[in-house]
mmCIF file of C-alpha atoms in Angstrom:
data_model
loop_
_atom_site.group_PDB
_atom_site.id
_atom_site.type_symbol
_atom_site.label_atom_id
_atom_site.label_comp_id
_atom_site.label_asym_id
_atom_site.label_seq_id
_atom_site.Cartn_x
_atom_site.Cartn_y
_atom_site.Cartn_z
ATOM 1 C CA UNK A 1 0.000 0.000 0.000
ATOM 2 C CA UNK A 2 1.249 3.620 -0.870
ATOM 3 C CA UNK A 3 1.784 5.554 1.917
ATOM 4 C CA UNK A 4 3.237 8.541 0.013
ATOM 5 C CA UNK A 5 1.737 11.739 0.133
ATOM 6 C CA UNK A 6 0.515 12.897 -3.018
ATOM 7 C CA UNK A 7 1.475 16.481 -4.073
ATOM 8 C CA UNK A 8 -1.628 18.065 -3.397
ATOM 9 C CA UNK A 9 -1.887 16.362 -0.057
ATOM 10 C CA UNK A 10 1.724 18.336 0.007
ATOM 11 C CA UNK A 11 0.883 21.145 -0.727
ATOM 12 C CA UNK A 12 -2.181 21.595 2.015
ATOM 13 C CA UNK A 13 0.247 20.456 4.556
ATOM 14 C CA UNK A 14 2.587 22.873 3.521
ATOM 15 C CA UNK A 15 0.039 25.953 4.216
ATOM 16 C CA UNK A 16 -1.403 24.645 6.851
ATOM 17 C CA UNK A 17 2.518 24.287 8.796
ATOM 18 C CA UNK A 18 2.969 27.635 7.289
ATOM 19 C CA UNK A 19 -0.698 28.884 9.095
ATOM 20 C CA UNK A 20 1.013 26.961 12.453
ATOM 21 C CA UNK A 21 4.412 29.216 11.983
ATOM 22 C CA UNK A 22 2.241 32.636 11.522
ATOM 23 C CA UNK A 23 4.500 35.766 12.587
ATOM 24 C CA UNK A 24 8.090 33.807 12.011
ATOM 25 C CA UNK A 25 10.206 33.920 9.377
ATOM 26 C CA UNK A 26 9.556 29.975 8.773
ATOM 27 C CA UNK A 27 6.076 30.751 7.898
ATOM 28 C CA UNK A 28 6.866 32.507 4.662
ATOM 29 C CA UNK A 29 9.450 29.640 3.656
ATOM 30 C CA UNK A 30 6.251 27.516 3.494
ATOM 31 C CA UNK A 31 4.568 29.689 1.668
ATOM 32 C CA UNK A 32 7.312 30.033 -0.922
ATOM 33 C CA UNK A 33 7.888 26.240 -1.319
ATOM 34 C CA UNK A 34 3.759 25.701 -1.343
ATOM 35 C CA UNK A 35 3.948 27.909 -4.282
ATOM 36 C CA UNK A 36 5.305 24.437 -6.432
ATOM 37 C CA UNK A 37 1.982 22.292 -5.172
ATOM 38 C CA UNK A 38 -1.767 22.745 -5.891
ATOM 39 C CA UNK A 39 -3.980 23.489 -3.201
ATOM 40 C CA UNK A 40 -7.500 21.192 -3.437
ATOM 41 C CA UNK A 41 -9.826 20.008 -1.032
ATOM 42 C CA UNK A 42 -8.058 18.426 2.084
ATOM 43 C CA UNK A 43 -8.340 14.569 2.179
ATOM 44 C CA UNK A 44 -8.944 12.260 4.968
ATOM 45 C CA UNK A 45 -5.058 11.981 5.533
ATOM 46 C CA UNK A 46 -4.571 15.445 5.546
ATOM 47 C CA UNK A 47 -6.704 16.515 7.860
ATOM 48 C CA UNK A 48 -5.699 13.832 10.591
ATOM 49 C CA UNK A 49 -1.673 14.773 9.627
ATOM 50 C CA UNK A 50 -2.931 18.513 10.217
ATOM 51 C CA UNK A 51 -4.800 17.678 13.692
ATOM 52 C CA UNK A 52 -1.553 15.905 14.462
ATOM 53 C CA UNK A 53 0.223 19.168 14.196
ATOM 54 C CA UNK A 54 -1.594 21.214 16.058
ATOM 55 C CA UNK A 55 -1.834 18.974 18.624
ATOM 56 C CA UNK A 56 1.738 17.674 19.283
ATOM 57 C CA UNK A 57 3.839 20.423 17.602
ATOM 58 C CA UNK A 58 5.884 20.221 14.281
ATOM 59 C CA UNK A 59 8.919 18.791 16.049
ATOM 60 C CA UNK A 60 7.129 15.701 17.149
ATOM 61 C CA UNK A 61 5.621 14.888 13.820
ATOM 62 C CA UNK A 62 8.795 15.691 11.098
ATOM 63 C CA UNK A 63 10.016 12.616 11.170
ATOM 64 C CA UNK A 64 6.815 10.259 9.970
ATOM 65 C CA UNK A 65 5.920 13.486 7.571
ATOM 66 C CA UNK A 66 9.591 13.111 6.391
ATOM 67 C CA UNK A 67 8.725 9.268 5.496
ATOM 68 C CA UNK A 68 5.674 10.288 3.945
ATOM 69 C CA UNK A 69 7.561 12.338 1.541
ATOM 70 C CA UNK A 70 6.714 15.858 2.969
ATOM 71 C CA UNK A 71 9.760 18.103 1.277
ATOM 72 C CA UNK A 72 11.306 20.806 3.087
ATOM 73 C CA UNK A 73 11.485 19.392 6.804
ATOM 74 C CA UNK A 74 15.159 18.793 6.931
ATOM 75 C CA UNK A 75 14.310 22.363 8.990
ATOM 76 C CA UNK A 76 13.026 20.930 11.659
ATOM 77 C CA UNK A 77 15.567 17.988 12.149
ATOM 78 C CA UNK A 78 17.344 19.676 15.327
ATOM 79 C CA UNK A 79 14.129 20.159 16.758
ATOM 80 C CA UNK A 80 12.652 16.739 16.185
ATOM 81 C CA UNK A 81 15.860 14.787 17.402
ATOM 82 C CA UNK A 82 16.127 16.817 20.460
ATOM 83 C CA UNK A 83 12.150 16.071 21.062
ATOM 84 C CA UNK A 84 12.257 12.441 21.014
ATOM 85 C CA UNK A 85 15.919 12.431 22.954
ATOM 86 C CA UNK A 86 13.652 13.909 25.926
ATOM 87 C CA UNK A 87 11.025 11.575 25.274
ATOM 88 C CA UNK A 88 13.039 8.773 25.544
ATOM 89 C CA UNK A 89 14.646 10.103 28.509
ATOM 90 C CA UNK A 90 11.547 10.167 30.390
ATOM 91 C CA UNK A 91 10.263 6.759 29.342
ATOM 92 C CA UNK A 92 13.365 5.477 30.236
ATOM 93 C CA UNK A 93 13.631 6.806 33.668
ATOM 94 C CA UNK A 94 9.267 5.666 34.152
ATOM 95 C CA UNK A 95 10.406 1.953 33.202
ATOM 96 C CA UNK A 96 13.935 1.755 35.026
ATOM 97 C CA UNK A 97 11.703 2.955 38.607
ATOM 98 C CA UNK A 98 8.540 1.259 37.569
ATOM 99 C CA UNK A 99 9.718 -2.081 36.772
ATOM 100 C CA UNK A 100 12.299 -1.783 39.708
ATOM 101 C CA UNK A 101 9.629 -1.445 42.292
ATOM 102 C CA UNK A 102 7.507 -4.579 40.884
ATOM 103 C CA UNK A 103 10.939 -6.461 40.940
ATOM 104 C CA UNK A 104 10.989 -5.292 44.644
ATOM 105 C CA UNK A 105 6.912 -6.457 45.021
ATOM 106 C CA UNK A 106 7.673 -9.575 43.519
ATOM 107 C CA UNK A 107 10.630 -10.399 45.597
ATOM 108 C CA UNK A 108 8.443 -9.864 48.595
ATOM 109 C CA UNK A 109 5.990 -11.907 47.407
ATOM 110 C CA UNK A 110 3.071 -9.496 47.704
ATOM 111 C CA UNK A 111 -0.366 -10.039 46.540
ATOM 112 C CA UNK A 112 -1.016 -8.583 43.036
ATOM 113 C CA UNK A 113 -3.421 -6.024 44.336
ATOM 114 C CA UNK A 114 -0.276 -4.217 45.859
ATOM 115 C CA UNK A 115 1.673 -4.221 43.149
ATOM 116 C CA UNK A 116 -1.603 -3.104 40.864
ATOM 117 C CA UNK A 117 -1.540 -0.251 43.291
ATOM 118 C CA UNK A 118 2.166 0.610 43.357
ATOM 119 C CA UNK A 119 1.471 1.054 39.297
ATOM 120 C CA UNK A 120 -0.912 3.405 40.310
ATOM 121 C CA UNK A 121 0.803 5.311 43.050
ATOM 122 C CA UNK A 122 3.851 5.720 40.789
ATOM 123 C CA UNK A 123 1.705 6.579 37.753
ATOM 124 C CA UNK A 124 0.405 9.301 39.304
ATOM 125 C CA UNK A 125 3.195 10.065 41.771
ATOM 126 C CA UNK A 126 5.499 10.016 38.783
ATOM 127 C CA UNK A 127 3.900 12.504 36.535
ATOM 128 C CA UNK A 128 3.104 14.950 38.995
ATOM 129 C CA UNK A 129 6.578 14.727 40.020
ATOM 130 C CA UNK A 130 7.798 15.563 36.526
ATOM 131 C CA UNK A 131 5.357 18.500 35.870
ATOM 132 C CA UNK A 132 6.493 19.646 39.566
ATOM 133 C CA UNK A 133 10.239 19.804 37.981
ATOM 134 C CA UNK A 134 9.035 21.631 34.761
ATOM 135 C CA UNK A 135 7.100 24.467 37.007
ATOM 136 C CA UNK A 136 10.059 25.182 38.762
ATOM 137 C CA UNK A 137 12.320 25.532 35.704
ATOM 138 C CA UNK A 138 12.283 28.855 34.886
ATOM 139 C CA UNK A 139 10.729 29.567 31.435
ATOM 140 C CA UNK A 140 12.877 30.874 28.309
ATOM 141 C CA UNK A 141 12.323 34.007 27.530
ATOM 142 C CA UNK A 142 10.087 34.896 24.566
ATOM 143 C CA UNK A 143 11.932 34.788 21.179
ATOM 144 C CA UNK A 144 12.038 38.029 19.473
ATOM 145 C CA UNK A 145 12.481 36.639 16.027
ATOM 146 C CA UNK A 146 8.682 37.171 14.807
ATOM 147 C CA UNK A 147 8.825 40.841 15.081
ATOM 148 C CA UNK A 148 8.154 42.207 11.522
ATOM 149 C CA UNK A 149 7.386 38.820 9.778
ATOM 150 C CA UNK A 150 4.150 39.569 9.607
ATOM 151 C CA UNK A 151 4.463 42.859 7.434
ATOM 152 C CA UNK A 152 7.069 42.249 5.853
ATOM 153 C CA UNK A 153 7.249 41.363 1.932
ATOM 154 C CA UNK A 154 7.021 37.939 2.473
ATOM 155 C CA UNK A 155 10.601 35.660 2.415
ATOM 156 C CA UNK A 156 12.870 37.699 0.332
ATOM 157 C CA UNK A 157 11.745 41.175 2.159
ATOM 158 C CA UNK A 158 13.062 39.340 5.102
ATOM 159 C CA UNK A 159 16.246 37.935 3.428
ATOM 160 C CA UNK A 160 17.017 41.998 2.159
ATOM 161 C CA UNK A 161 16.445 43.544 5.770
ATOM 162 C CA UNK A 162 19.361 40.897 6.798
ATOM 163 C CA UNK A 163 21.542 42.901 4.777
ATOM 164 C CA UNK A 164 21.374 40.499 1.820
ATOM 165 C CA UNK A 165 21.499 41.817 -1.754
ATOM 166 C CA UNK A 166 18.392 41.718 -3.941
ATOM 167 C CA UNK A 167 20.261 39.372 -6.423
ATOM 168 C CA UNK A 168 21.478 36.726 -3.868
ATOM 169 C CA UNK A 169 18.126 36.832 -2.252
ATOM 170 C CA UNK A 170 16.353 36.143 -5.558
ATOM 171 C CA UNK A 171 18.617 33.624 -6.201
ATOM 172 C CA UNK A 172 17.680 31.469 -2.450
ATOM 173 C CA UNK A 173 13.932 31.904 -3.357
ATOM 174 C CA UNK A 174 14.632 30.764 -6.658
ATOM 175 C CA UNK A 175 16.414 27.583 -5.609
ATOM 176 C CA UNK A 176 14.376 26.687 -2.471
ATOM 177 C CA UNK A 177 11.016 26.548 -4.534
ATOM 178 C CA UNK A 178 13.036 24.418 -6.760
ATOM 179 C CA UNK A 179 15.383 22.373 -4.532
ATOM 180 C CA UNK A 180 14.505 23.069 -0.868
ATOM 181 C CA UNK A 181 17.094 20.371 0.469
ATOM 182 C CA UNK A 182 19.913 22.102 -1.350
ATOM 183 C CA UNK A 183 19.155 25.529 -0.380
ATOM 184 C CA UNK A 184 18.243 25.280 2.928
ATOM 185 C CA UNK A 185 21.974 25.809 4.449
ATOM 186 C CA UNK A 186 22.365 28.701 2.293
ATOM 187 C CA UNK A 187 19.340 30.134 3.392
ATOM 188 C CA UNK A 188 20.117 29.577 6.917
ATOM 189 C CA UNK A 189 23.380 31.233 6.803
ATOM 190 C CA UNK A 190 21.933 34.558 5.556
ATOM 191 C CA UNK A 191 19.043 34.161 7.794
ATOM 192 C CA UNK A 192 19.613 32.667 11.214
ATOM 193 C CA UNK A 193 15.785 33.626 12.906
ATOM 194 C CA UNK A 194 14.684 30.890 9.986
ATOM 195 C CA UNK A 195 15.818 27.952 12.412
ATOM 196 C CA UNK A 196 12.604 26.750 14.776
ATOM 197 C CA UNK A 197 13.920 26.717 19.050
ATOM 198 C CA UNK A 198 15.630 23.704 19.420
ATOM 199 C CA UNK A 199 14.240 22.834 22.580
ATOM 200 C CA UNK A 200 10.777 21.666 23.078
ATOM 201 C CA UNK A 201 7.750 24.084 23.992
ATOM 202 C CA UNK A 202 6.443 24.199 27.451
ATOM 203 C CA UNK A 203 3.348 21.951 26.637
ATOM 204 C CA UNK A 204 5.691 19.547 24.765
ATOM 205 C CA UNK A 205 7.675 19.200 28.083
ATOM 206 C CA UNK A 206 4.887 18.772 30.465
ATOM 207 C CA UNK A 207 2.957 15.948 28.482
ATOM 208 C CA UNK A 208 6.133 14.269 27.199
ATOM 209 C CA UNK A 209 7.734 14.076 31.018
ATOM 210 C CA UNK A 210 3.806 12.903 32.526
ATOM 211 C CA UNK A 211 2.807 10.507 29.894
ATOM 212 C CA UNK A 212 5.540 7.861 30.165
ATOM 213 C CA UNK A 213 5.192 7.578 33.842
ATOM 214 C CA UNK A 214 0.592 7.253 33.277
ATOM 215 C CA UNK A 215 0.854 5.074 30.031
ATOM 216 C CA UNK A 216 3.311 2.690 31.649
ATOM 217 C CA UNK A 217 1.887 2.431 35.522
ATOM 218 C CA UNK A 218 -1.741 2.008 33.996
ATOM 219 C CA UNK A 219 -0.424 -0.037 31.810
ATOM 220 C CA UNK A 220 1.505 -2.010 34.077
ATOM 221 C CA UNK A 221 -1.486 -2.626 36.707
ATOM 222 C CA UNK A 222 -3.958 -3.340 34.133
ATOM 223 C CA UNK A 223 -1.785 -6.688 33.212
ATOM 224 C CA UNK A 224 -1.003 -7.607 36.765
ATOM 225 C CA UNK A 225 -5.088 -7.458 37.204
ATOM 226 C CA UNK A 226 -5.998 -9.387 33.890
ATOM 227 C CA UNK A 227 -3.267 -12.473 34.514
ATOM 228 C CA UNK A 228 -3.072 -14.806 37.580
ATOM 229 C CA UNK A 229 -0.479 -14.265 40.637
ATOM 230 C CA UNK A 230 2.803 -13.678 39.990
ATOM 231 C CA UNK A 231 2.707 -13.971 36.507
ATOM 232 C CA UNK A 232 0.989 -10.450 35.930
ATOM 233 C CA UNK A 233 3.862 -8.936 37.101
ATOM 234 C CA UNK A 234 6.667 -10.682 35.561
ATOM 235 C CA UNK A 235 4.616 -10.128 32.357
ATOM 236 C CA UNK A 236 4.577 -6.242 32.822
ATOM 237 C CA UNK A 237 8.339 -6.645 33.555
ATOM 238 C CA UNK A 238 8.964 -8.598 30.272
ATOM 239 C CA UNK A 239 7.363 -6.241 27.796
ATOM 240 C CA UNK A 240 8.276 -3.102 29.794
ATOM 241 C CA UNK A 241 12.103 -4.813 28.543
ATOM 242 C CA UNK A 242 10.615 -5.449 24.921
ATOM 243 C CA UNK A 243 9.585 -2.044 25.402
ATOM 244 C CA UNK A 244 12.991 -0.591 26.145
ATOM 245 C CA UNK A 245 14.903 -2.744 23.435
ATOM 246 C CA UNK A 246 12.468 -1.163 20.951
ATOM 247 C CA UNK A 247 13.689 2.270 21.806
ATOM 248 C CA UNK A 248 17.465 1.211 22.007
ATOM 249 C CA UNK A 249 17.906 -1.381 19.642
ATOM 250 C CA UNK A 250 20.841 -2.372 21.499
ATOM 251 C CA UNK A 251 21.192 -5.678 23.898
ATOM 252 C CA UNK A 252 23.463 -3.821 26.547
ATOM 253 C CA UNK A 253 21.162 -1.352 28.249
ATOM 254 C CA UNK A 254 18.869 -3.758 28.172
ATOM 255 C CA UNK A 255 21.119 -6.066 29.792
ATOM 256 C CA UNK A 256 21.538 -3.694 32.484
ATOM 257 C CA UNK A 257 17.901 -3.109 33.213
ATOM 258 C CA UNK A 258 17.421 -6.685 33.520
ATOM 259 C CA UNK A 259 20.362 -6.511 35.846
ATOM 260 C CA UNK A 260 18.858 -4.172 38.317
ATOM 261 C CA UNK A 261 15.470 -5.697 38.601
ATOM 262 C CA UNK A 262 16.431 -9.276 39.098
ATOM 263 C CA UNK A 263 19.333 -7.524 41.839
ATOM 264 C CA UNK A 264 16.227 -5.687 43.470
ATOM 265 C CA UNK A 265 13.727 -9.022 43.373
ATOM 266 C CA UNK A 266 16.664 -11.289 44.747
ATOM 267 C CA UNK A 267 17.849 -8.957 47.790
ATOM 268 C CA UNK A 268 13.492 -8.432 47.816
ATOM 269 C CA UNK A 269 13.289 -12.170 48.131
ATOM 270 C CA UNK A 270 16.451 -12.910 50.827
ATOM 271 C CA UNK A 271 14.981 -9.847 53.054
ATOM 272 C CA UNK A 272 11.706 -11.894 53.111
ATOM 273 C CA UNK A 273 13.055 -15.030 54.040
ATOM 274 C CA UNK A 274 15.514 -13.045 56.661
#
């Protein structure tokens, strides 16, 4: 099945990341490379990739729009890596103290109600912990970059207020309509404000620092409910490691987190029988 965008399916993504991007620089560079794609009625796929946006930011979604065959997002590559390194910081930190503390229930032999409610506890416990952190962080200051994008003369009045010549500035439009890959360094050179922040929104750090810690507690205790004694938890243990090798790829970390909770069942288990 062809997953591929199709160019007018493009080109409506396009203005619609551009609408997303009102009052930066980045919003005109949409605009200019839209200019290549026709605009028709939005399509089922469209409008569920445009939902997507809005709701989880441009930085979480580049890199399945980038297999779909969205041009121009090599933009937003920073961004996106630096998104999913903190998501994957924060699932691996809910799964290392998570699956530690059912090693710890299990060593102890406890009932599975008590670990079903430990998931809970440290569901909950966890993400209000990690929203806690955020709120104390200071915010960044507001970026400064949109001032003037809006009335401005679209990308190229930009590109000439930055002190670039009317030819050479021709000459980027020119290309990125054309080649958008090959002219984005270029571009970026002569006008730094066009790179996104690298570091995720506020929003994006709140739900991406809570949701690990609900998805894999609630998670966790709905599995020790649905299976018989012991065998709920182990079972939560053993995907929470499929879970973990999926993210990694690698057999050493996940070596070492099957380390640590068979450590913390074992001394669980010898303090029981102590």
């Amino acid at each position: 099945m062809n997953t591929a965008l199709t160019t007018a399916e493009q080109g409506g993504l396009m203005r619609r990341i551009s609408d997303l991007e009102s009052g930066s620089a980045r919003q005109w560079y949409w605009l200019e490379i839209a200019q290549n794609y026709p605009h028709d009625t939005a399509s089922k796929k469209e409008k569920i990739l445009g939902i997507a946006l809005q709701i989880f930011g441009i930085n979480a979604c580049q890199a399945i729009l980038q297999r779909l065959g969205l041009t121009g997002l090599a933009l937003y590559q920073t961004a996106s890596d630096t998104f999913w390194r903190l998501v994957q910081h924060k699932t691996n930190d809910a799964i290392l103290i998570i699956g530690g503390v059912l090693a710890l229930l299990i060593g102890f032999n406890r009932l599975p109600a008590s670990q079903q409610l430990a998931a809970w506890c440290l569901a909950i416990g966890g993400a209000i912990w990690q929203i806690a952190r955020i709120v104390r962080t200071p915010a960044a200051a507001p970026s400064s970059e949109a001032l003037g994008a809006e009335d401005s003369l679209g990308l190229q009045g930009l590109l000439i207020t930055a002190g670039v010549s009317p030819a050479v500035s021709t000459a980027l439009i020119k290309g990125l309509i054309q080649a958008p890959q090959q002219f984005l360094a270029p571009l970026l050179v002569n006008l730094p404000e066009l790179s996104p922040a690298s570091q995720p929104s506020r929003a994006q750090q709140y739900y991406c620092s809570a949701l690990p810690w609900l998805i894999i507690g609630t998670t966790s205790s709905a599995i020790i409910g649905a299976l018989p004694a012991i065998w709920g938890g182990i079972t939560a243990l053993v995907l929470l490691l499929l879970l973990a090798y999926g993210m990694h790829r690698s057999a050493k970390p996940l070596a070492l987190l099957a380390i640590s909770w068979l450590t913390c069942g074992l001394l669980a288990q010898l303090t029981h029988w102590i």
